[in-house]
JSON list of C-alpha atoms in Angstrom, two decimals:
[
{"chain": "A", "resi": 299, "resn": "GLU", "atom": "CA", "xyz": [-19.89, -60.05, -47.16]},
{"chain": "A", "resi": 300, "resn": "VAL", "atom": "CA", "xyz": [-20.00, -61.98, -50.39]},
{"chain": "A", "resi": 301, "resn": "GLN", "atom": "CA", "xyz": [-21.57, -65.64, -49.69]},
{"chain": "A", "resi": 302, "resn": "LEU", "atom": "CA", "xyz": [-21.39, -68.43, -51.87]},
{"chain": "A", "resi": 303, "resn": "VAL", "atom": "CA", "xyz": [-23.05, -71.68, -50.30]},
{"chain": "A", "resi": 304, "resn": "GLU", "atom": "CA", "xyz": [-22.97, -75.12, -52.26]},
{"chain": "A", "resi": 305, "resn": "SER", "atom": "CA", "xyz": [-25.30, -77.88, -52.04]},
{"chain": "A", "resi": 306, "resn": "GLY", "atom": "CA", "xyz": [-26.51, -81.14, -53.45]},
{"chain": "A", "resi": 307, "resn": "GLY", "atom": "CA", "xyz": [-23.14, -83.28, -53.12]},
{"chain": "A", "resi": 308, "resn": "GLY", "atom": "CA", "xyz": [-23.28, -86.81, -51.99]},
{"chain": "A", "resi": 309, "resn": "LEU", "atom": "CA", "xyz": [-22.68, -90.43, -52.90]},
{"chain": "A", "resi": 310, "resn": "VAL", "atom": "CA", "xyz": [-23.87, -91.51, -56.52]},
{"chain": "A", "resi": 311, "resn": "GLN", "atom": "CA", "xyz": [-23.15, -94.73, -58.44]},
{"chain": "A", "resi": 312, "resn": "PRO", "atom": "CA", "xyz": [-21.25, -94.54, -61.44]},
{"chain": "A", "resi": 313, "resn": "GLY", "atom": "CA", "xyz": [-23.30, -93.50, -64.59]},
{"chain": "A", "resi": 314, "resn": "GLY", "atom": "CA", "xyz": [-25.66, -91.40, -62.12]},
{"chain": "A", "resi": 315, "resn": "SER", "atom": "CA", "xyz": [-26.70, -87.87, -62.01]},
{"chain": "A", "resi": 316, "resn": "LEU", "atom": "CA", "xyz": [-26.32, -85.13, -59.58]},
{"chain": "A", "resi": 317, "resn": "ARG", "atom": "CA", "xyz": [-27.42, -81.57, -59.58]},
{"chain": "A", "resi": 318, "resn": "LEU", "atom": "CA", "xyz": [-25.27, -79.07, -57.53]},
{"chain": "A", "resi": 319, "resn": "SER", "atom": "CA", "xyz": [-26.72, -75.72, -56.36]},
{"chain": "A", "resi": 320, "resn": "CYS", "atom": "CA", "xyz": [-24.87, -72.70, -55.25]},
{"chain": "A", "resi": 321, "resn": "ALA", "atom": "CA", "xyz": [-26.74, -69.81, -53.53]},
{"chain": "A", "resi": 322, "resn": "ALA", "atom": "CA", "xyz": [-25.28, -66.46, -53.68]},
{"chain": "A", "resi": 323, "resn": "SER", "atom": "CA", "xyz": [-26.02, -63.47, -51.53]},
{"chain": "A", "resi": 324, "resn": "GLU", "atom": "CA", "xyz": [-24.48, -59.99, -50.77]},
{"chain": "A", "resi": 325, "resn": "PHE", "atom": "CA", "xyz": [-23.53, -58.85, -54.38]},
{"chain": "A", "resi": 326, "resn": "SER", "atom": "CA", "xyz": [-24.99, -58.41, -57.50]},
{"chain": "A", "resi": 327, "resn": "PHE", "atom": "CA", "xyz": [-25.05, -61.93, -58.92]},
{"chain": "A", "resi": 328, "resn": "ALA", "atom": "CA", "xyz": [-26.39, -61.09, -62.26]},
{"chain": "A", "resi": 329, "resn": "THR", "atom": "CA", "xyz": [-23.29, -59.18, -63.00]},
{"chain": "A", "resi": 330, "resn": "TYR", "atom": "CA", "xyz": [-20.80, -61.68, -62.60]},
{"chain": "A", "resi": 331, "resn": "TRP", "atom": "CA", "xyz": [-19.56, -64.55, -64.63]},
{"chain": "A", "resi": 332, "resn": "MET", "atom": "CA", "xyz": [-19.63, -67.53, -62.19]},
{"chain": "A", "resi": 333, "resn": "SER", "atom": "CA", "xyz": [-17.46, -70.76, -62.31]},
{"chain": "A", "resi": 334, "resn": "TRP", "atom": "CA", "xyz": [-17.32, -74.23, -60.81]},
{"chain": "A", "resi": 335, "resn": "VAL", "atom": "CA", "xyz": [-13.89, -75.53, -59.80]},
{"chain": "A", "resi": 336, "resn": "ARG", "atom": "CA", "xyz": [-13.30, -78.87, -58.39]},
{"chain": "A", "resi": 337, "resn": "GLN", "atom": "CA", "xyz": [-10.40, -80.66, -56.32]},
{"chain": "A", "resi": 338, "resn": "ALA", "atom": "CA", "xyz": [-10.20, -84.63, -56.04]},
{"chain": "A", "resi": 339, "resn": "PRO", "atom": "CA", "xyz": [-9.18, -85.76, -52.68]},
{"chain": "A", "resi": 340, "resn": "GLY", "atom": "CA", "xyz": [-5.54, -85.02, -52.26]},
{"chain": "A", "resi": 341, "resn": "LYS", "atom": "CA", "xyz": [-5.16, -83.35, -55.41]},
{"chain": "A", "resi": 342, "resn": "GLY", "atom": "CA", "xyz": [-5.10, -80.01, -57.07]},
{"chain": "A", "resi": 343, "resn": "LEU", "atom": "CA", "xyz": [-7.74, -77.43, -58.23]},
{"chain": "A", "resi": 344, "resn": "GLU", "atom": "CA", "xyz": [-9.34, -77.88, -61.69]},
{"chain": "A", "resi": 345, "resn": "TRP", "atom": "CA", "xyz": [-11.83, -75.44, -63.46]},
{"chain": "A", "resi": 346, "resn": "VAL", "atom": "CA", "xyz": [-14.65, -77.28, -64.39]},
{"chain": "A", "resi": 347, "resn": "ALA", "atom": "CA", "xyz": [-17.14, -74.55, -66.25]},
{"chain": "A", "resi": 348, "resn": "ASN", "atom": "CA", "xyz": [-18.17, -71.06, -66.38]},
{"chain": "A", "resi": 349, "resn": "ILE", "atom": "CA", "xyz": [-21.15, -68.99, -67.38]},
{"chain": "A", "resi": 350, "resn": "LYS", "atom": "CA", "xyz": [-21.73, -65.69, -68.55]},
{"chain": "A", "resi": 351, "resn": "GLN", "atom": "CA", "xyz": [-23.93, -63.18, -66.59]},
{"chain": "A", "resi": 352, "resn": "ASP", "atom": "CA", "xyz": [-26.99, -63.77, -68.78]},
{"chain": "A", "resi": 353, "resn": "GLY", "atom": "CA", "xyz": [-26.30, -67.40, -69.30]},
{"chain": "A", "resi": 354, "resn": "GLY", "atom": "CA", "xyz": [-25.51, -66.99, -73.19]},
{"chain": "A", "resi": 355, "resn": "GLU", "atom": "CA", "xyz": [-21.82, -68.05, -72.98]},
{"chain": "A", "resi": 356, "resn": "LYS", "atom": "CA", "xyz": [-20.91, -71.57, -71.28]},
{"chain": "A", "resi": 357, "resn": "TYR", "atom": "CA", "xyz": [-17.18, -73.10, -71.49]},
{"chain": "A", "resi": 358, "resn": "TYR", "atom": "CA", "xyz": [-16.50, -76.64, -70.32]},
{"chain": "A", "resi": 359, "resn": "VAL", "atom": "CA", "xyz": [-12.99, -78.46, -69.36]},
{"chain": "A", "resi": 360, "resn": "ASP", "atom": "CA", "xyz": [-12.64, -81.28, -71.95]},
{"chain": "A", "resi": 361, "resn": "SER", "atom": "CA", "xyz": [-13.23, -83.94, -69.68]},
{"chain": "A", "resi": 362, "resn": "VAL", "atom": "CA", "xyz": [-16.78, -82.93, -68.61]},
{"chain": "A", "resi": 363, "resn": "LYS", "atom": "CA", "xyz": [-18.20, -81.98, -72.22]},
{"chain": "A", "resi": 364, "resn": "GLY", "atom": "CA", "xyz": [-21.22, -83.40, -73.01]},
{"chain": "A", "resi": 365, "resn": "ARG", "atom": "CA", "xyz": [-21.95, -84.94, -69.48]},
{"chain": "A", "resi": 366, "resn": "PHE", "atom": "CA", "xyz": [-22.19, -81.59, -67.26]},
{"chain": "A", "resi": 367, "resn": "THR", "atom": "CA", "xyz": [-24.35, -78.47, -67.80]},
{"chain": "A", "resi": 368, "resn": "ILE", "atom": "CA", "xyz": [-23.86, -75.38, -66.03]},
{"chain": "A", "resi": 369, "resn": "SER", "atom": "CA", "xyz": [-26.89, -72.96, -65.71]},
{"chain": "A", "resi": 370, "resn": "ARG", "atom": "CA", "xyz": [-28.00, -70.06, -63.50]},
{"chain": "A", "resi": 371, "resn": "ASP", "atom": "CA", "xyz": [-31.03, -68.38, -62.58]},
{"chain": "A", "resi": 372, "resn": "ASN", "atom": "CA", "xyz": [-30.59, -64.67, -61.86]},
{"chain": "A", "resi": 373, "resn": "SER", "atom": "CA", "xyz": [-33.89, -64.31, -60.28]},
{"chain": "A", "resi": 374, "resn": "LYS", "atom": "CA", "xyz": [-32.82, -66.90, -57.64]},
{"chain": "A", "resi": 375, "resn": "ASN", "atom": "CA", "xyz": [-29.28, -65.74, -57.29]},
{"chain": "A", "resi": 376, "resn": "SER", "atom": "CA", "xyz": [-28.34, -69.39, -57.86]},
{"chain": "A", "resi": 377, "resn": "LEU", "atom": "CA", "xyz": [-25.94, -71.28, -59.97]},
{"chain": "A", "resi": 378, "resn": "TYR", "atom": "CA", "xyz": [-26.41, -74.94, -60.79]},
{"chain": "A", "resi": 379, "resn": "LEU", "atom": "CA", "xyz": [-24.03, -77.78, -62.19]},
{"chain": "A", "resi": 380, "resn": "GLN", "atom": "CA", "xyz": [-26.16, -80.90, -63.66]},
{"chain": "A", "resi": 381, "resn": "MET", "atom": "CA", "xyz": [-23.64, -83.81, -63.74]},
{"chain": "A", "resi": 382, "resn": "ASN", "atom": "CA", "xyz": [-24.75, -86.72, -65.85]},
{"chain": "A", "resi": 383, "resn": "SER", "atom": "CA", "xyz": [-22.87, -89.84, -66.56]},
{"chain": "A", "resi": 384, "resn": "LEU", "atom": "CA", "xyz": [-20.85, -89.55, -63.54]},
{"chain": "A", "resi": 385, "resn": "ARG", "atom": "CA", "xyz": [-17.56, -91.48, -63.32]},
{"chain": "A", "resi": 386, "resn": "ALA", "atom": "CA", "xyz": [-15.18, -92.40, -60.68]},
{"chain": "A", "resi": 387, "resn": "GLU", "atom": "CA", "xyz": [-12.79, -89.52, -61.47]},
{"chain": "A", "resi": 388, "resn": "ASP", "atom": "CA", "xyz": [-15.49, -86.92, -60.94]},
{"chain": "A", "resi": 389, "resn": "THR", "atom": "CA", "xyz": [-15.00, -87.56, -57.37]},
{"chain": "A", "resi": 390, "resn": "ALA", "atom": "CA", "xyz": [-13.96, -84.17, -55.83]},
{"chain": "A", "resi": 391, "resn": "VAL", "atom": "CA", "xyz": [-15.12, -81.29, -53.79]},
{"chain": "A", "resi": 392, "resn": "TYR", "atom": "CA", "xyz": [-16.96, -78.77, -55.99]},
{"chain": "A", "resi": 393, "resn": "TYR", "atom": "CA", "xyz": [-16.52, -75.08, -55.36]},
{"chain": "A", "resi": 394, "resn": "CYS", "atom": "CA", "xyz": [-18.76, -72.42, -56.76]},
{"chain": "A", "resi": 395, "resn": "ALA", "atom": "CA", "xyz": [-16.78, -69.45, -57.34]},
{"chain": "A", "resi": 396, "resn": "ARG", "atom": "CA", "xyz": [-17.18, -65.86, -58.48]},
{"chain": "A", "resi": 397, "resn": "ASP", "atom": "CA", "xyz": [-15.16, -64.66, -61.53]},
{"chain": "A", "resi": 398, "resn": "GLY", "atom": "CA", "xyz": [-13.60, -61.33, -60.46]},
{"chain": "A", "resi": 399, "resn": "ASP", "atom": "CA", "xyz": [-11.10, -59.35, -62.41]},
{"chain": "A", "resi": 400, "resn": "ARG", "atom": "CA", "xyz": [-8.95, -62.22, -64.03]},
{"chain": "A", "resi": 401, "resn": "ASN", "atom": "CA", "xyz": [-9.42, -64.34, -60.80]},
{"chain": "A", "resi": 402, "resn": "TRP", "atom": "CA", "xyz": [-11.87, -66.41, -59.01]},
{"chain": "A", "resi": 403, "resn": "ASP", "atom": "CA", "xyz": [-12.33, -63.75, -56.14]},
{"chain": "A", "resi": 404, "resn": "HIS", "atom": "CA", "xyz": [-14.81, -65.56, -53.79]},
{"chain": "A", "resi": 405, "resn": "TRP", "atom": "CA", "xyz": [-15.29, -69.16, -53.25]},
{"chain": "A", "resi": 406, "resn": "GLY", "atom": "CA", "xyz": [-17.87, -71.37, -51.29]},
{"chain": "A", "resi": 407, "resn": "GLN", "atom": "CA", "xyz": [-16.99, -73.91, -48.82]},
{"chain": "A", "resi": 408, "resn": "GLY", "atom": "CA", "xyz": [-17.32, -76.48, -51.49]},
{"chain": "A", "resi": 409, "resn": "THR", "atom": "CA", "xyz": [-19.56, -79.92, -51.73]},
{"chain": "A", "resi": 410, "resn": "LEU", "atom": "CA", "xyz": [-18.35, -83.24, -51.86]},
{"chain": "A", "resi": 411, "resn": "VAL", "atom": "CA", "xyz": [-19.29, -85.53, -54.87]},
{"chain": "A", "resi": 412, "resn": "THR", "atom": "CA", "xyz": [-18.42, -89.11, -54.26]},
{"chain": "A", "resi": 413, "resn": "VAL", "atom": "CA", "xyz": [-18.92, -91.51, -57.36]},
{"chain": "A", "resi": 414, "resn": "SER", "atom": "CA", "xyz": [-18.69, -94.92, -56.10]},
{"chain": "A", "resi": 415, "resn": "SER", "atom": "CA", "xyz": [-20.37, -98.23, -56.39]},
{"chain": "B", "resi": 187, "resn": "GLN", "atom": "CA", "xyz": [-6.08, -80.28, -71.36]},
{"chain": "B", "resi": 188, "resn": "SER", "atom": "CA", "xyz": [-2.61, -80.59, -69.61]},
{"chain": "B", "resi": 189, "resn": "ALA", "atom": "CA", "xyz": [-2.02, -78.42, -66.27]},
{"chain": "B", "resi": 190, "resn": "LEU", "atom": "CA", "xyz": [0.40, -75.74, -65.95]},
{"chain": "B", "resi": 191, "resn": "THR", "atom": "CA", "xyz": [3.92, -76.89, -64.63]},
{"chain": "B", "resi": 192, "resn": "GLN", "atom": "CA", "xyz": [4.74, -76.15, -61.01]},
{"chain": "B", "resi": 193, "resn": "PRO", "atom": "CA", "xyz": [7.32, -77.48, -58.78]},
{"chain": "B", "resi": 194, "resn": "ALA", "atom": "CA", "xyz": [5.76, -79.94, -56.21]},
{"chain": "B", "resi": 195, "resn": "SER", "atom": "CA", "xyz": [7.45, -78.36, -53.39]},
{"chain": "B", "resi": 196, "resn": "VAL", "atom": "CA", "xyz": [9.68, -75.30, -52.40]},
{"chain": "B", "resi": 197, "resn": "SER", "atom": "CA", "xyz": [10.78, -74.75, -48.90]},
{"chain": "B", "resi": 198, "resn": "GLY", "atom": "CA", "xyz": [12.51, -72.04, -47.03]},
{"chain": "B", "resi": 199, "resn": "SER", "atom": "CA", "xyz": [13.44, -70.47, -43.60]},
{"chain": "B", "resi": 200, "resn": "PRO", "atom": "CA", "xyz": [11.48, -67.72, -41.92]},
{"chain": "B", "resi": 201, "resn": "GLY", "atom": "CA", "xyz": [12.45, -64.46, -43.28]},
{"chain": "B", "resi": 202, "resn": "GLN", "atom": "CA", "xyz": [13.84, -65.79, -46.52]},
{"chain": "B", "resi": 203, "resn": "SER", "atom": "CA", "xyz": [12.28, -65.30, -49.79]},
{"chain": "B", "resi": 204, "resn": "ILE", "atom": "CA", "xyz": [11.05, -68.31, -52.12]},
{"chain": "B", "resi": 205, "resn": "THR", "atom": "CA", "xyz": [9.95, -68.38, -56.09]},
{"chain": "B", "resi": 206, "resn": "ILE", "atom": "CA", "xyz": [7.47, -70.65, -57.35]},
{"chain": "B", "resi": 207, "resn": "SER", "atom": "CA", "xyz": [7.39, -70.86, -60.92]},
{"chain": "B", "resi": 208, "resn": "CYS", "atom": "CA", "xyz": [4.38, -71.63, -63.23]},
{"chain": "B", "resi": 209, "resn": "THR", "atom": "CA", "xyz": [4.85, -72.70, -66.65]},
{"chain": "B", "resi": 210, "resn": "GLY", "atom": "CA", "xyz": [2.80, -73.20, -69.58]},
{"chain": "B", "resi": 211, "resn": "THR", "atom": "CA", "xyz": [2.66, -72.18, -73.46]},
{"chain": "B", "resi": 212, "resn": "SER", "atom": "CA", "xyz": [2.06, -69.22, -75.69]},
{"chain": "B", "resi": 213, "resn": "SER", "atom": "CA", "xyz": [-1.82, -70.34, -75.70]},
{"chain": "B", "resi": 214, "resn": "ASP", "atom": "CA", "xyz": [-2.19, -69.58, -71.74]},
{"chain": "B", "resi": 215, "resn": "VAL", "atom": "CA", "xyz": [0.86, -67.97, -69.45]},
{"chain": "B", "resi": 216, "resn": "GLY", "atom": "CA", "xyz": [2.51, -66.36, -72.42]},
{"chain": "B", "resi": 217, "resn": "GLY", "atom": "CA", "xyz": [-0.20, -65.18, -74.39]},
{"chain": "B", "resi": 218, "resn": "TYR", "atom": "CA", "xyz": [-2.23, -63.29, -71.73]},
{"chain": "B", "resi": 219, "resn": "ASN", "atom": "CA", "xyz": [-1.63, -61.26, -68.51]},
{"chain": "B", "resi": 220, "resn": "TYR", "atom": "CA", "xyz": [-4.67, -63.36, -66.81]},
{"chain": "B", "resi": 221, "resn": "VAL", "atom": "CA", "xyz": [-2.31, -65.36, -64.44]},
{"chain": "B", "resi": 222, "resn": "SER", "atom": "CA", "xyz": [-3.38, -65.66, -60.89]},
{"chain": "B", "resi": 223, "resn": "TRP", "atom": "CA", "xyz": [-2.15, -67.14, -57.74]},
{"chain": "B", "resi": 224, "resn": "TYR", "atom": "CA", "xyz": [-4.06, -69.22, -54.81]},
{"chain": "B", "resi": 225, "resn": "GLN", "atom": "CA", "xyz": [-3.29, -70.10, -51.67]},
{"chain": "B", "resi": 226, "resn": "GLN", "atom": "CA", "xyz": [-4.94, -73.09, -50.00]},
{"chain": "B", "resi": 227, "resn": "HIS", "atom": "CA", "xyz": [-4.21, -74.10, -46.27]},
{"chain": "B", "resi": 228, "resn": "PRO", "atom": "CA", "xyz": [-5.17, -77.93, -45.65]},
{"chain": "B", "resi": 229, "resn": "GLY", "atom": "CA", "xyz": [-8.84, -78.26, -45.39]},
{"chain": "B", "resi": 230, "resn": "LYS", "atom": "CA", "xyz": [-9.48, -74.55, -46.28]},
{"chain": "B", "resi": 231, "resn": "VAL", "atom": "CA", "xyz": [-11.03, -72.87, -49.30]},
{"chain": "B", "resi": 232, "resn": "PRO", "atom": "CA", "xyz": [-8.48, -71.37, -51.81]},
{"chain": "B", "resi": 233, "resn": "LYS", "atom": "CA", "xyz": [-7.69, -67.64, -51.21]},
{"chain": "B", "resi": 234, "resn": "VAL", "atom": "CA", "xyz": [-6.63, -65.57, -54.34]},
{"chain": "B", "resi": 235, "resn": "VAL", "atom": "CA", "xyz": [-3.26, -63.72, -53.52]},
{"chain": "B", "resi": 236, "resn": "LEU", "atom": "CA", "xyz": [-2.26, -62.63, -57.04]},
{"chain": "B", "resi": 237, "resn": "TYR", "atom": "CA", "xyz": [-4.27, -61.76, -60.09]},
{"chain": "B", "resi": 238, "resn": "GLY", "atom": "CA", "xyz": [-3.32, -60.33, -63.60]},
{"chain": "B", "resi": 239, "resn": "VAL", "atom": "CA", "xyz": [0.20, -61.62, -63.20]},
{"chain": "B", "resi": 240, "resn": "SER", "atom": "CA", "xyz": [1.14, -59.17, -60.45]},
{"chain": "B", "resi": 241, "resn": "SER", "atom": "CA", "xyz": [-1.81, -57.22, -58.90]},
{"chain": "B", "resi": 242, "resn": "ARG", "atom": "CA", "xyz": [-2.65, -57.84, -54.99]},
{"chain": "B", "resi": 243, "resn": "PRO", "atom": "CA", "xyz": [-6.21, -58.02, -53.83]},
{"chain": "B", "resi": 244, "resn": "SER", "atom": "CA", "xyz": [-7.04, -55.83, -50.98]},
{"chain": "B", "resi": 245, "resn": "GLY", "atom": "CA", "xyz": [-5.85, -57.46, -47.73]},
{"chain": "B", "resi": 246, "resn": "VAL", "atom": "CA", "xyz": [-3.06, -59.65, -49.04]},
{"chain": "B", "resi": 247, "resn": "SER", "atom": "CA", "xyz": [0.19, -58.74, -47.76]},
{"chain": "B", "resi": 248, "resn": "ASN", "atom": "CA", "xyz": [2.90, -57.09, -49.98]},
{"chain": "B", "resi": 249, "resn": "ARG", "atom": "CA", "xyz": [5.32, -59.72, -49.31]},
{"chain": "B", "resi": 250, "resn": "PHE", "atom": "CA", "xyz": [3.54, -61.64, -52.19]},
{"chain": "B", "resi": 251, "resn": "SER", "atom": "CA", "xyz": [4.63, -60.35, -55.65]},
{"chain": "B", "resi": 252, "resn": "GLY", "atom": "CA", "xyz": [4.53, -61.72, -58.96]},
{"chain": "B", "resi": 253, "resn": "SER", "atom": "CA", "xyz": [5.92, -61.40, -62.55]},
{"chain": "B", "resi": 254, "resn": "LYS", "atom": "CA", "xyz": [5.88, -63.29, -66.03]},
{"chain": "B", "resi": 255, "resn": "SER", "atom": "CA", "xyz": [8.78, -63.95, -68.32]},
{"chain": "B", "resi": 256, "resn": "GLY", "atom": "CA", "xyz": [7.58, -65.52, -71.79]},
{"chain": "B", "resi": 257, "resn": "ASN", "atom": "CA", "xyz": [5.63, -68.42, -70.90]},
{"chain": "B", "resi": 258, "resn": "THR", "atom": "CA", "xyz": [6.65, -68.82, -67.31]},
{"chain": "B", "resi": 259, "resn": "ALA", "atom": "CA", "xyz": [5.08, -66.60, -64.60]},
{"chain": "B", "resi": 260, "resn": "SER", "atom": "CA", "xyz": [6.44, -66.72, -60.98]},
{"chain": "B", "resi": 261, "resn": "LEU", "atom": "CA", "xyz": [5.12, -65.97, -57.30]},
{"chain": "B", "resi": 262, "resn": "THR", "atom": "CA", "xyz": [7.61, -64.80, -55.01]},
{"chain": "B", "resi": 263, "resn": "ILE", "atom": "CA", "xyz": [7.12, -64.67, -51.17]},
{"chain": "B", "resi": 264, "resn": "SER", "atom": "CA", "xyz": [9.47, -62.52, -49.16]},
{"chain": "B", "resi": 265, "resn": "GLY", "atom": "CA", "xyz": [9.85, -62.36, -45.74]},
{"chain": "B", "resi": 266, "resn": "LEU", "atom": "CA", "xyz": [8.70, -65.84, -45.25]},
{"chain": "B", "resi": 267, "resn": "GLN", "atom": "CA", "xyz": [6.59, -66.58, -42.21]},
{"chain": "B", "resi": 268, "resn": "ALA", "atom": "CA", "xyz": [5.15, -69.68, -40.67]},
{"chain": "B", "resi": 269, "resn": "GLU", "atom": "CA", "xyz": [1.64, -68.64, -41.99]},
{"chain": "B", "resi": 270, "resn": "ASP", "atom": "CA", "xyz": [2.68, -68.86, -45.32]},
{"chain": "B", "resi": 271, "resn": "GLU", "atom": "CA", "xyz": [3.13, -72.70, -45.12]},
{"chain": "B", "resi": 272, "resn": "ALA", "atom": "CA", "xyz": [0.45, -73.80, -47.69]},
{"chain": "B", "resi": 273, "resn": "ASP", "atom": "CA", "xyz": [-0.25, -75.06, -50.88]},
{"chain": "B", "resi": 274, "resn": "TYR", "atom": "CA", "xyz": [-0.16, -72.49, -53.89]},
{"chain": "B", "resi": 275, "resn": "TYR", "atom": "CA", "xyz": [-1.99, -73.00, -57.22]},
{"chain": "B", "resi": 276, "resn": "CYS", "atom": "CA", "xyz": [-1.28, -70.92, -60.48]},
{"chain": "B", "resi": 277, "resn": "ALA", "atom": "CA", "xyz": [-3.83, -70.21, -62.80]},
{"chain": "B", "resi": 278, "resn": "SER", "atom": "CA", "xyz": [-4.39, -68.95, -66.37]},
{"chain": "B", "resi": 279, "resn": "TYR", "atom": "CA", "xyz": [-6.81, -68.62, -68.97]},
{"chain": "B", "resi": 280, "resn": "ARG", "atom": "CA", "xyz": [-6.21, -70.76, -71.98]},
{"chain": "B", "resi": 281, "resn": "SER", "atom": "CA", "xyz": [-7.19, -70.15, -75.53]},
{"chain": "B", "resi": 282, "resn": "PRO", "atom": "CA", "xyz": [-9.75, -70.79, -76.68]},
{"chain": "B", "resi": 283, "resn": "ALA", "atom": "CA", "xyz": [-12.25, -70.08, -74.02]},
{"chain": "B", "resi": 284, "resn": "SER", "atom": "CA", "xyz": [-11.02, -72.06, -70.91]},
{"chain": "B", "resi": 285, "resn": "TRP", "atom": "CA", "xyz": [-9.07, -71.97, -67.77]},
{"chain": "B", "resi": 286, "resn": "VAL", "atom": "CA", "xyz": [-6.17, -74.21, -66.51]},
{"chain": "B", "resi": 287, "resn": "PHE", "atom": "CA", "xyz": [-4.50, -74.51, -63.13]},
{"chain": "B", "resi": 288, "resn": "GLY", "atom": "CA", "xyz": [-1.15, -75.68, -62.26]},
{"chain": "B", "resi": 289, "resn": "GLY", "atom": "CA", "xyz": [-0.53, -78.79, -60.29]},
{"chain": "B", "resi": 290, "resn": "GLY", "atom": "CA", "xyz": [0.01, -77.09, -57.14]},
{"chain": "B", "resi": 291, "resn": "THR", "atom": "CA", "xyz": [3.27, -76.51, -54.95]},
{"chain": "B", "resi": 292, "resn": "LYS", "atom": "CA", "xyz": [3.78, -77.22, -51.31]},
{"chain": "B", "resi": 293, "resn": "VAL", "atom": "CA", "xyz": [5.38, -74.50, -49.48]},
{"chain": "B", "resi": 294, "resn": "THR", "atom": "CA", "xyz": [7.27, -75.64, -46.28]},
{"chain": "B", "resi": 295, "resn": "VAL", "atom": "CA", "xyz": [8.53, -73.02, -43.79]},
{"chain": "B", "resi": 296, "resn": "LEU", "atom": "CA", "xyz": [11.70, -74.67, -42.15]}
]
């Protein structure tokens, strides 16, 4: 069964940095686009970024451009999200998700990022 | 980047049918057959129930169906059951090169 396990969340001060990781298993990681999707407490879902199989294309929601960087290491079956200049509005559960056929067909359990002083 | 527009809440009695709308623009919903729908129970991970406007993943009940007309996509749940009570989100590709969700709809089974 496809598994996606996020880690790296926690409490960080405004302006700080955090790096999220997502360990993938039980599927051919290198053949899929991958995404990060977040959900602020009590709010809806928001697509954050995605990355092509070889890392050659990366796309971001406007609100994180220039601050967040998505990357992957296919040799380690891992997806990352480097988050810099964090703001209170970045507080959310961050999900790693596999890009299937026009949908996110598998999701991790999420990791909570809290930006607060 | 504005979200797609969904009603905040929809309710129905067991056995009834309900429809949730998802309105966008020609740059997203209307321009591509890339609409998907996600069900999220409280405290749980989202689960895809429809993709490509009207396709159902393996294992999803055929009580879930989808359609699109112009810039509005719809999710219909027929034969409403207690287990269908959840939040539902639509999502679409948005040109150029991004994805957008709807604000979410809370479905209540009366």
